GROMACS .gro file of C-alpha atoms in nm:
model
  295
    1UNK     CA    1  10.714  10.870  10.605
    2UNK     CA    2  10.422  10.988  10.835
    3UNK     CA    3  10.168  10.703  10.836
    4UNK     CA    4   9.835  10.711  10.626
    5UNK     CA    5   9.510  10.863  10.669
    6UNK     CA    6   9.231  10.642  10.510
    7UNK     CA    7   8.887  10.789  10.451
    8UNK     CA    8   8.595  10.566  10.356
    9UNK     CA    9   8.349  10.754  10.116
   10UNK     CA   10   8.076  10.558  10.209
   11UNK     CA   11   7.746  10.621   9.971
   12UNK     CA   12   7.785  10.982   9.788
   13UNK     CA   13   7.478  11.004   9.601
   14UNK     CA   14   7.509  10.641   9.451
   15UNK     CA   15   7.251  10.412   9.376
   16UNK     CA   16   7.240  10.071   9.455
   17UNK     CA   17   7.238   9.899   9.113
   18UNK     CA   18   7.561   9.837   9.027
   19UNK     CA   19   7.650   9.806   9.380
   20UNK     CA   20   7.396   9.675   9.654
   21UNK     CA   21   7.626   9.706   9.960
   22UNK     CA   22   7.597  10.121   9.943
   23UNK     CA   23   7.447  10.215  10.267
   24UNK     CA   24   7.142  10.469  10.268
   25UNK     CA   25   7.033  10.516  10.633
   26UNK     CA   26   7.145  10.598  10.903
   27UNK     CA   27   7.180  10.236  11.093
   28UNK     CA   28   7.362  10.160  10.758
   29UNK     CA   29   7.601  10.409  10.725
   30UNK     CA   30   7.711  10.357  11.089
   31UNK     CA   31   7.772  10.011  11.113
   32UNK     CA   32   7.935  10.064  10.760
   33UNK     CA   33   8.146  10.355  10.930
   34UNK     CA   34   8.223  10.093  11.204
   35UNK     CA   35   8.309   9.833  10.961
   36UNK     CA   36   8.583  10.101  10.792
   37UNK     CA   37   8.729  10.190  11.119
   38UNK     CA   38   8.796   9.836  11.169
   39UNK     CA   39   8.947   9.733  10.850
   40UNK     CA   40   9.173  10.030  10.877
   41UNK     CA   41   8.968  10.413  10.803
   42UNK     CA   42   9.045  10.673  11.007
   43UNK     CA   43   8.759  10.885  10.879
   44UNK     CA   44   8.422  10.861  10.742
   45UNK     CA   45   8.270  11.102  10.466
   46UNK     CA   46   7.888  11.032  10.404
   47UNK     CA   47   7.586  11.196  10.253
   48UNK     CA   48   7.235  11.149  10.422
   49UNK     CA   49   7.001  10.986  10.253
   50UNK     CA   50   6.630  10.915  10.222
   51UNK     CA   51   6.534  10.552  10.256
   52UNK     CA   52   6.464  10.502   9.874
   53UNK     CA   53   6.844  10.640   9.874
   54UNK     CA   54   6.738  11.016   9.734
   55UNK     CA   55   6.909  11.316   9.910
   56UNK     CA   56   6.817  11.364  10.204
   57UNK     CA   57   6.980  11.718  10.366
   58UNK     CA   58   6.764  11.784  10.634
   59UNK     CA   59   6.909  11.826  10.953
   60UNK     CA   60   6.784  11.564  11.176
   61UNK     CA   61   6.941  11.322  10.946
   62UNK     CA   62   7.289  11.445  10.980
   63UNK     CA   63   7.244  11.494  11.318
   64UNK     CA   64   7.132  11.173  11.403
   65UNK     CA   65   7.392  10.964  11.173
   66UNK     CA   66   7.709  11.170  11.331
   67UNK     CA   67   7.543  11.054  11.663
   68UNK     CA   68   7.497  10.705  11.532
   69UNK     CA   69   7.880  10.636  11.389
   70UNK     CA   70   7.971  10.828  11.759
   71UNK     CA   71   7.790  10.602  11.934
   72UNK     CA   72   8.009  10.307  11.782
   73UNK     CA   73   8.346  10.415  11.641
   74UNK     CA   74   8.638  10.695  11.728
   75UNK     CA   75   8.618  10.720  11.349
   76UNK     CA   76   8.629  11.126  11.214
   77UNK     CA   77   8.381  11.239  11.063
   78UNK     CA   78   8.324  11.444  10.781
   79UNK     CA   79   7.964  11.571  10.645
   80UNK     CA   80   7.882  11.689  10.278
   81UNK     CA   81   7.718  12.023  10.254
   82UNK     CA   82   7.570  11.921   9.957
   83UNK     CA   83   7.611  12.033   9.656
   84UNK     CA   84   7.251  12.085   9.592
   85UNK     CA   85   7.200  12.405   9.750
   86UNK     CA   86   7.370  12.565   9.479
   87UNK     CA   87   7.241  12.925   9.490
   88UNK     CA   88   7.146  12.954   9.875
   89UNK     CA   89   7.287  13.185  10.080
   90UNK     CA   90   7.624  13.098  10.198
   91UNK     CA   91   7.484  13.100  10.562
   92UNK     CA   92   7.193  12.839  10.467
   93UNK     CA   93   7.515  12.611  10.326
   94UNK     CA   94   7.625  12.560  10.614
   95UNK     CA   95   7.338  12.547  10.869
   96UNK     CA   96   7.386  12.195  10.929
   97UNK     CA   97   7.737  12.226  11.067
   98UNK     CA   98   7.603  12.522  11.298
   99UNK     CA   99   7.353  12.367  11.420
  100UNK     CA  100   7.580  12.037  11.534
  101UNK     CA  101   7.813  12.292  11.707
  102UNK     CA  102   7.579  12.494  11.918
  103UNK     CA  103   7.419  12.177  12.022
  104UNK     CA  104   7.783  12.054  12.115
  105UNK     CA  105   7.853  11.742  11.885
  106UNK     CA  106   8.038  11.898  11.580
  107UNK     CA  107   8.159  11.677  11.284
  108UNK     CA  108   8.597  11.673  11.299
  109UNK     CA  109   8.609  11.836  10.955
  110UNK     CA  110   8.370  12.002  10.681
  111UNK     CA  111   8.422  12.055  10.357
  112UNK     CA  112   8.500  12.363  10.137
  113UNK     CA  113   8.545  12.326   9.778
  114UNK     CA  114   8.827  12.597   9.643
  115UNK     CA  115   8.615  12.690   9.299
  116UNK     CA  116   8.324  12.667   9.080
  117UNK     CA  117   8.312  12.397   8.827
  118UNK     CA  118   8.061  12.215   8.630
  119UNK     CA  119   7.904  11.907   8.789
  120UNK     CA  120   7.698  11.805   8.441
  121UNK     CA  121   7.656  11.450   8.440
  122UNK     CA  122   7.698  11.200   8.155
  123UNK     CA  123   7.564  10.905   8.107
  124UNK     CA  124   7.745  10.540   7.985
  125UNK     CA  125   7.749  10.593   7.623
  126UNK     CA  126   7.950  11.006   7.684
  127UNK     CA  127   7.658  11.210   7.632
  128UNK     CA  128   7.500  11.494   7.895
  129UNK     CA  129   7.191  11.457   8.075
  130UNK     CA  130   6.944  11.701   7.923
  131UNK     CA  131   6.862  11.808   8.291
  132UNK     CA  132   7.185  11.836   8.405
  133UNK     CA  133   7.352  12.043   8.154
  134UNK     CA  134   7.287  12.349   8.368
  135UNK     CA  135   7.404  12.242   8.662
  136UNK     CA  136   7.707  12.426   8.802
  137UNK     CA  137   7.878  12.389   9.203
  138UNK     CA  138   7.916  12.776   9.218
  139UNK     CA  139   8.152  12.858   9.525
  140UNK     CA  140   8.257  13.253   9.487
  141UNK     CA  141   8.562  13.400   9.654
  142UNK     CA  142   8.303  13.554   9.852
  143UNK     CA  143   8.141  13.257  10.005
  144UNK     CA  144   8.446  13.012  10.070
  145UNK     CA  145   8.612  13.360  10.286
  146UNK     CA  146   8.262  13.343  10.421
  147UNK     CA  147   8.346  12.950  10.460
  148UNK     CA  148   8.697  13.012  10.607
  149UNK     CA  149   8.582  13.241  10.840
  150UNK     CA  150   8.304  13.024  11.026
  151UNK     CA  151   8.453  12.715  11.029
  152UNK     CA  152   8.767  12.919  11.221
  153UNK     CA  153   8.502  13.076  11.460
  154UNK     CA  154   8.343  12.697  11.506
  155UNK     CA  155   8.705  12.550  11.579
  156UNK     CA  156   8.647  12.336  11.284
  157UNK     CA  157   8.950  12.235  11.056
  158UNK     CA  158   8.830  12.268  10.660
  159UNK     CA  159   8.840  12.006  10.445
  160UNK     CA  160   8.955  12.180  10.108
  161UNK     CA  161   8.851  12.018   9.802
  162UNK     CA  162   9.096  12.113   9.548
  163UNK     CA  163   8.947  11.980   9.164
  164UNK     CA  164   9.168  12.121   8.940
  165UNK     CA  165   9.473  12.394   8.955
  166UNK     CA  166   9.327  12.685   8.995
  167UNK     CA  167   9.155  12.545   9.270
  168UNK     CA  168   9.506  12.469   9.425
  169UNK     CA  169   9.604  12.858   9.334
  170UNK     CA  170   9.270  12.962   9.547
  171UNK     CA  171   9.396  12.782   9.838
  172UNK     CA  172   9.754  12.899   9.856
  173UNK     CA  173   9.589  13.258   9.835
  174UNK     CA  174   9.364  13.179  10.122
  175UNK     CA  175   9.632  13.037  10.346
  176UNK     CA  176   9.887  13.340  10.269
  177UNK     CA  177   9.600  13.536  10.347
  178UNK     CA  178   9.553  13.405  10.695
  179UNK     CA  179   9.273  13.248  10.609
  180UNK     CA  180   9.364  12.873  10.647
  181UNK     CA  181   9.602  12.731  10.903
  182UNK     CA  182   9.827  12.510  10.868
  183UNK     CA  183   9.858  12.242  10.797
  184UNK     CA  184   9.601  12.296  10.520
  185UNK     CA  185   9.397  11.952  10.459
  186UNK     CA  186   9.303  11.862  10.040
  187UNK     CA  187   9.156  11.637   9.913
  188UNK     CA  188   9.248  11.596   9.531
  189UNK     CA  189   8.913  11.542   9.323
  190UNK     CA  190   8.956  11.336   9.025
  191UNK     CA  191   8.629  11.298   8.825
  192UNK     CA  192   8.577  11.030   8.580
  193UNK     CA  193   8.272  10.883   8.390
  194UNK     CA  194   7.962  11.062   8.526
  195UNK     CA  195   8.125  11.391   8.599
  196UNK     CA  196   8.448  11.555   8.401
  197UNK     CA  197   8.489  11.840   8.623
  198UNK     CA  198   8.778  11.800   8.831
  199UNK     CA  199   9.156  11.575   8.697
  200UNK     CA  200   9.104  11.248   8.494
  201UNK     CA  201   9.146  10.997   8.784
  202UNK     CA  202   9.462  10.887   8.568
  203UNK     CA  203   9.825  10.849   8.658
  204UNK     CA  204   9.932  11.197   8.457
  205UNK     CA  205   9.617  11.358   8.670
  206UNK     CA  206   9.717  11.321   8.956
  207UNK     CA  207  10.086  11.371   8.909
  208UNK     CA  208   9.956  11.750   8.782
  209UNK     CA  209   9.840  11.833   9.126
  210UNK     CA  210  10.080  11.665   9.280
  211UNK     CA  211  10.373  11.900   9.085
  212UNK     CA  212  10.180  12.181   9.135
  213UNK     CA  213  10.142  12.180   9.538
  214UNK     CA  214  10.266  12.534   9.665
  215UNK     CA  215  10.637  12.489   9.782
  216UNK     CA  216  10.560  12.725  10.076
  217UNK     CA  217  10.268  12.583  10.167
  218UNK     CA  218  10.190  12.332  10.454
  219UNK     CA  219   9.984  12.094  10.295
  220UNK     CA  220   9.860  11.757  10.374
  221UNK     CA  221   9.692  11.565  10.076
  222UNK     CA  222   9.440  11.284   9.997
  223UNK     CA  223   9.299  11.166   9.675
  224UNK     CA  224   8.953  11.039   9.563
  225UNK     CA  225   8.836  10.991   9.238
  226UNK     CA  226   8.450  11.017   9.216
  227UNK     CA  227   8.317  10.847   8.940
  228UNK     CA  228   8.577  10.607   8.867
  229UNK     CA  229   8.866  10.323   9.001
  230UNK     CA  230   9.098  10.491   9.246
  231UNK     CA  231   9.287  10.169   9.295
  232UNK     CA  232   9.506  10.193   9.014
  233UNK     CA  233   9.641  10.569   9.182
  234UNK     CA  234   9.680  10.443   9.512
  235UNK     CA  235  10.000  10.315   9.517
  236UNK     CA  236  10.122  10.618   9.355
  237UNK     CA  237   9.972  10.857   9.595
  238UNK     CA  238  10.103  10.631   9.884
  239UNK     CA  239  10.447  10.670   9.754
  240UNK     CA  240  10.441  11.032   9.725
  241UNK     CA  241  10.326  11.069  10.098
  242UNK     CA  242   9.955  11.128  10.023
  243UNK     CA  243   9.684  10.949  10.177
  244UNK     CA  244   9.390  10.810  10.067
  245UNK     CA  245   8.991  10.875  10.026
  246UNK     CA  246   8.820  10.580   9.889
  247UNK     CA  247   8.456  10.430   9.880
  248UNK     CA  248   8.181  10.264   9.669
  249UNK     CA  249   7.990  10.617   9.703
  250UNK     CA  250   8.229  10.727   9.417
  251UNK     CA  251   8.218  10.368   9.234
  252UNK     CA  252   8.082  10.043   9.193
  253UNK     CA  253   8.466   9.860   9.156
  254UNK     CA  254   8.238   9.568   8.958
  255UNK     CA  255   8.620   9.494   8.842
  256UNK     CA  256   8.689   9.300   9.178
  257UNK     CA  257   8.333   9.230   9.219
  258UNK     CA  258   8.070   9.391   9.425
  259UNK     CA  259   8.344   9.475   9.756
  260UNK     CA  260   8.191   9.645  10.068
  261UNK     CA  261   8.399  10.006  10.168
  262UNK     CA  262   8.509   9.791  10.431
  263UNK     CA  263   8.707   9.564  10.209
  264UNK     CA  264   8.824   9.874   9.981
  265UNK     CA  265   9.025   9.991  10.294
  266UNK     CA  266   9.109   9.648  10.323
  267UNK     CA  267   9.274   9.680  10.000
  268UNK     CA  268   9.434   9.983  10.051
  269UNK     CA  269   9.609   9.872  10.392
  270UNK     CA  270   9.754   9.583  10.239
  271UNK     CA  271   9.908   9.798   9.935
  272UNK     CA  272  10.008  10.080  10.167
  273UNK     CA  273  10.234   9.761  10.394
  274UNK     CA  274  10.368   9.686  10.077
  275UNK     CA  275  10.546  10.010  10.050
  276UNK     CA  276  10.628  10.007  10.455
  277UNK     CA  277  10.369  10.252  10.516
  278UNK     CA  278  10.149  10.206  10.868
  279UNK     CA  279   9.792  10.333  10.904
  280UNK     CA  280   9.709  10.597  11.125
  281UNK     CA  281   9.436  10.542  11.369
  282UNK     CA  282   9.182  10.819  11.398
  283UNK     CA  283   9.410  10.963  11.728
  284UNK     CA  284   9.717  10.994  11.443
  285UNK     CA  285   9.504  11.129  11.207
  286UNK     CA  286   9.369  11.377  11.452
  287UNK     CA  287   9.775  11.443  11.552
  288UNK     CA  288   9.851  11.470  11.134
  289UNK     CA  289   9.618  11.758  11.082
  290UNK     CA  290   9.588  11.923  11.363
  291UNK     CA  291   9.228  11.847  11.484
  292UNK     CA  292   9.107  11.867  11.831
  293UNK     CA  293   8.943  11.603  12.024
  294UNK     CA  294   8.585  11.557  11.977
  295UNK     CA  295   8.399  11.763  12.219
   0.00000   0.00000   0.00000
């Protein structure tokens, strides 16, 4: 079995509450990307953030913490676009990423999520956030071709987030189209607590992707589950030659304590030994999907 690709979702959107090791600048997220890479990541996913930890999605930000986990790791990298600028132009969604490749330090991937769902959020006790109840990730046909094309122009691989089946269906389309290469990179998002929109982060959640991965399609796979405990999946996703995207930007994990994402990829390295699995550096990983060197 080809070895594993661990990527350390680093701070998401979350807060530091439950959690007070989720890193909000840019100093922060780089020594915790350097941290990861040490442990055992491969790759990096982070959101920028303001230094009272609010969005941040300007593009000085991202520029400067790409430069800043550069500067000290051969980690990947891979960017959010945000899920905020729901309704801009598809051009204005990815501005960032432009921007880093015409001034010649490009992230290694960047995300395209295969759908529309809702991203409503719900609180501890089940019930929606008056505010958010409107609030829908709209990504049209339209757009993610839009997507596909750019990122192959920017000699960029795409990250494709894949949330629930259809979202699997859009991709095979897309890559029988032409408009993916292989291999084609997913990432499996299971949603639990604060956001129901993708696959329970449950055994019998995963295992529906899983089954439902085109036969005739090149894919290689990761899981996260945002909003809940992706430990209990791991093994099984390890087994099944998946790899693995984990990180206290998705969840607290107050059931081992208050871990760093450095000692969740700990974790996950010691279960993925267990099943004589090795963990690919970032030079593998680059090998795995077919991503060229940074340039």
């Amino acid at each position: 079995m080809e070895k594993l690709i661990i990527e350390a979702r680093v701070n998401e959107y979350a807060p530091r509450t439950r959690n007070r090791h989720v890193p909000w600048s840019t100093a922060e997220i780089a020594r915790a990307a350097t941290d990861c890479r040490a442990a055992g990541a491969s790759m990096v996913h982070f959101h920028a953030r303001q230094p009272d930890g609010s969005p941040e999605h300007g593009y000085a930000s991202y520029r400067d913490t790409l430069a800043a986990i550069r500067a000290s790791s051969d980690v990947l990298v891979h960017p959010t676009l945000g899920y905020v600028t729901l309704g801009a132009p598809s051009p204005e969604r990815l501005a960032n990423i432009r921007r880093m490749v015409e001034e010649g330090a490009p992230p290694d991937v960047a995300p395209m999520d295969m759908g529309s769902t809702n991203v409503s959020v719900i609180d501890e006790d089940g019930q929606y956030l008056p505010d958010m109840e409107e609030r829908v990730y709209s990504n049209s046909t339209a757009t993610l071709h839009y997507f596909a094309d750019k990122l192959r122009e920017y000699k960029l691989k795409p990250y494709v987030q894949v949330w629930n089946i259809s979202f699997m269906r859009e991709m095979e389309r897309f890559f029988k189209l032409g408009w993916l290469a292989a291999p084609v990179f997913c990432e499996f998002v299971c949603t639990d607590n604060h956001c129901i929109g993708g696959h329970p982060g449950t055994a019998k959640g995963l295992q529906a992707l899983i089954d439902f991965i085109p036969e005739d399609v090149p894919v290689e796979w990761t899981v996260c589950n945002y909003g809940g405990n992706l430990l209990p999946l791991v093994a099984q996703a390890i087994s099944q030659g998946g790899h693995i995207a984990i990180g206290i930007g998705d969840y607290h994990y107050n059931e081992i304590g208050e871990p760093t994402n450095a000692e969740l990829v700990e974790r996950v390295v010691r279960i993925a030994r267990e099943f004589g699995r090795e963990v690919a550096t970032p030079a593998e990983a680059r090998q795995i999907l077919g991503i060229s060197a940074v340039r």
